[in-house]
Amino acid sequence: MRRPSTPRSPLPYWQAKLDRTLTGDHFLVLCEDDKAAGYVCSGAFRNRPAYRLTHQTSVYLAPEATSSGLGTRLCRKLLNLLRQDDIHLVVAVVAQSHHASNARHGALGVPRWARWTWSGTSSAPSLGTTWFQLRLG
């Protein structure tokens, strides 16, 4: 089986995220000492009208920003924005090597919905993933 190819430059990927302007599309960056410490973003779960009120979120923290509460702070802000946008359901997919992320979702009251094995890749091949979902509306 062939792995999907990745863009040669990540710039178009990130620019597309920043350019999204639909309801529920957010990209928040937290800076500390003039450096990006982390980000959260949200966007359409699927590109179909039936899913317009369901959004998927993503979180990244720089290694030096982990275990500092910054990720929880960013996620709370994002969830509040999504509530204001009248988004009804938020989903997140977490690679199982990210134990802090699992704990963060639990602390935010985002229940685990499903667990898939051999479904994701991060820095290691073929990780399992946990899906979280939170009903907002």
CSV table of C-alpha atoms in Angstrom, one decimal:
chain,number,residue,atom,x,y,z
A,1,MET,CA,0.0,0.0,0.0
A,2,ARG,CA,1.3,3.4,-1.0
A,3,ARG,CA,1.2,6.3,1.5
A,4,PRO,CA,-0.4,9.5,0.4
A,5,SER,CA,2.1,12.1,-0.8
A,6,THR,CA,2.7,15.2,1.2
A,7,PRO,CA,3.1,18.7,-0.4
A,8,ARG,CA,6.7,19.6,-1.1
A,9,SER,CA,6.2,22.9,0.8
A,10,PRO,CA,3.9,23.1,3.8
A,11,LEU,CA,3.2,26.7,3.1
A,12,PRO,CA,0.1,26.1,0.8
A,13,TYR,CA,-1.3,23.7,3.5
A,14,TRP,CA,-1.0,26.4,6.2
A,15,GLN,CA,-2.1,29.2,4.0
A,16,ALA,CA,-5.3,27.3,3.1
A,17,LYS,CA,-6.1,26.9,6.8
A,18,LEU,CA,-5.5,30.6,7.5
A,19,ASP,CA,-7.6,31.7,4.5
A,20,ARG,CA,-10.7,29.8,5.6
A,21,THR,CA,-13.5,32.2,6.5
A,22,LEU,CA,-16.6,30.0,6.9
A,23,THR,CA,-18.5,30.0,10.2
A,24,GLY,CA,-16.6,27.9,12.7
A,25,ASP,CA,-13.3,28.2,10.9
A,26,HIS,CA,-10.8,29.5,13.5
A,27,PHE,CA,-7.0,29.5,13.8
A,28,LEU,CA,-5.6,30.7,17.2
A,29,VAL,CA,-1.9,31.1,17.9
A,30,LEU,CA,-0.5,31.6,21.4
A,31,CYS,CA,2.8,33.5,21.5
A,32,GLU,CA,5.2,33.7,24.4
A,33,ASP,CA,8.4,35.7,24.2
A,34,ASP,CA,7.7,36.5,20.5
A,35,LYS,CA,7.6,32.8,19.6
A,36,ALA,CA,4.6,30.6,18.8
A,37,ALA,CA,4.0,28.3,21.8
A,38,GLY,CA,1.1,26.5,20.2
A,39,TYR,CA,-2.1,26.8,18.2
A,40,VAL,CA,-5.6,25.4,17.9
A,41,CYS,CA,-7.7,25.4,14.8
A,42,SER,CA,-11.1,24.2,13.7
A,43,GLY,CA,-12.6,23.5,10.3
A,44,ALA,CA,-15.3,21.5,8.6
A,45,PHE,CA,-15.4,17.9,9.6
A,46,ARG,CA,-16.5,16.9,6.0
A,47,ASN,CA,-17.0,18.9,2.9
A,48,ARG,CA,-20.7,18.2,2.6
A,49,PRO,CA,-23.7,20.4,3.6
A,50,ALA,CA,-25.0,17.8,6.0
A,51,TYR,CA,-21.9,18.2,8.2
A,52,ARG,CA,-21.9,22.1,8.2
A,53,LEU,CA,-22.5,22.2,12.0
A,54,THR,CA,-19.8,19.6,12.8
A,55,HIS,CA,-16.3,20.8,13.1
A,56,GLN,CA,-13.0,19.0,13.7
A,57,THR,CA,-10.3,20.6,16.0
A,58,SER,CA,-6.6,20.3,16.0
A,59,VAL,CA,-4.1,21.3,18.8
A,60,TYR,CA,-0.3,21.7,18.7
A,61,LEU,CA,2.0,22.7,21.5
A,62,ALA,CA,5.7,23.3,21.2
A,63,PRO,CA,7.6,20.9,23.4
A,64,GLU,CA,8.5,23.6,25.9
A,65,ALA,CA,4.8,24.6,26.2
A,66,THR,CA,3.5,21.2,27.2
A,67,SER,CA,2.2,20.6,30.8
A,68,SER,CA,1.8,24.3,31.3
A,69,GLY,CA,-2.0,24.7,30.9
A,70,LEU,CA,-1.6,26.6,27.6
A,71,GLY,CA,-3.2,23.8,25.6
A,72,THR,CA,-6.2,23.8,27.9
A,73,ARG,CA,-6.5,27.6,27.7
A,74,LEU,CA,-6.4,27.6,23.9
A,75,CYS,CA,-9.0,24.8,23.7
A,76,ARG,CA,-11.4,26.6,26.0
A,77,LYS,CA,-11.1,29.7,23.9
A,78,LEU,CA,-11.7,27.8,20.7
A,79,LEU,CA,-14.7,25.9,22.2
A,80,ASN,CA,-16.2,29.2,23.3
A,81,LEU,CA,-15.8,30.6,19.7
A,82,LEU,CA,-17.5,27.5,18.3
A,83,ARG,CA,-20.4,27.9,20.7
A,84,GLN,CA,-20.8,31.5,19.5
A,85,ASP,CA,-20.8,30.3,15.9
A,86,ASP,CA,-23.6,27.8,16.8
A,87,ILE,CA,-21.6,24.8,15.9
A,88,HIS,CA,-23.4,21.8,17.2
A,89,LEU,CA,-20.7,19.1,17.4
A,90,VAL,CA,-16.9,19.2,17.7
A,91,VAL,CA,-14.7,16.1,17.0
A,92,ALA,CA,-11.0,15.6,17.7
A,93,VAL,CA,-8.7,12.7,16.7
A,94,VAL,CA,-5.8,12.1,18.9
A,95,ALA,CA,-2.8,9.8,18.1
A,96,GLN,CA,-2.4,7.4,21.0
A,97,SER,CA,1.2,8.5,21.7
A,98,HIS,CA,-0.2,11.8,22.9
A,99,HIS,CA,-1.3,11.0,26.4
A,100,ALA,CA,-1.4,14.6,27.6
A,101,SER,CA,-3.8,15.4,24.8
A,102,ASN,CA,-6.1,12.6,25.9
A,103,ALA,CA,-6.0,13.9,29.5
A,104,ARG,CA,-6.7,17.5,28.2
A,105,HIS,CA,-9.8,16.4,26.3
A,106,GLY,CA,-11.0,14.6,29.4
A,107,ALA,CA,-10.4,17.7,31.6
A,108,LEU,CA,-12.4,19.8,29.2
A,109,GLY,CA,-15.3,17.5,29.4
A,110,VAL,CA,-14.9,16.1,25.9
A,111,PRO,CA,-15.9,12.4,26.1
A,112,ARG,CA,-14.1,9.7,24.2
A,113,TRP,CA,-16.2,8.4,21.3
A,114,ALA,CA,-14.3,5.7,19.6
A,115,ARG,CA,-10.9,4.1,19.4
A,116,TRP,CA,-9.4,2.9,16.1
A,117,THR,CA,-6.3,0.8,15.8
A,118,TRP,CA,-3.8,1.2,13.0
A,119,SER,CA,-5.5,4.3,11.8
A,120,GLY,CA,-3.1,7.2,12.1
A,121,THR,CA,0.5,8.2,11.7
A,122,SER,CA,2.5,10.7,13.5
A,123,SER,CA,6.2,10.4,14.1
A,124,ALA,CA,5.8,6.7,14.3
A,125,PRO,CA,4.1,4.4,11.8
A,126,SER,CA,0.6,3.1,12.3
A,127,LEU,CA,-0.6,4.5,15.6
A,128,GLY,CA,-4.0,3.9,17.0
A,129,THR,CA,-6.2,6.9,17.4
A,130,THR,CA,-8.9,8.0,19.8
A,131,TRP,CA,-11.8,10.0,18.6
A,132,PHE,CA,-13.4,12.5,21.0
A,133,GLN,CA,-16.7,14.4,20.4
A,134,LEU,CA,-18.5,17.2,22.3
A,135,ARG,CA,-22.0,18.3,21.6
A,136,LEU,CA,-22.1,22.1,21.9
A,137,GLY,CA,-25.7,22.8,20.8
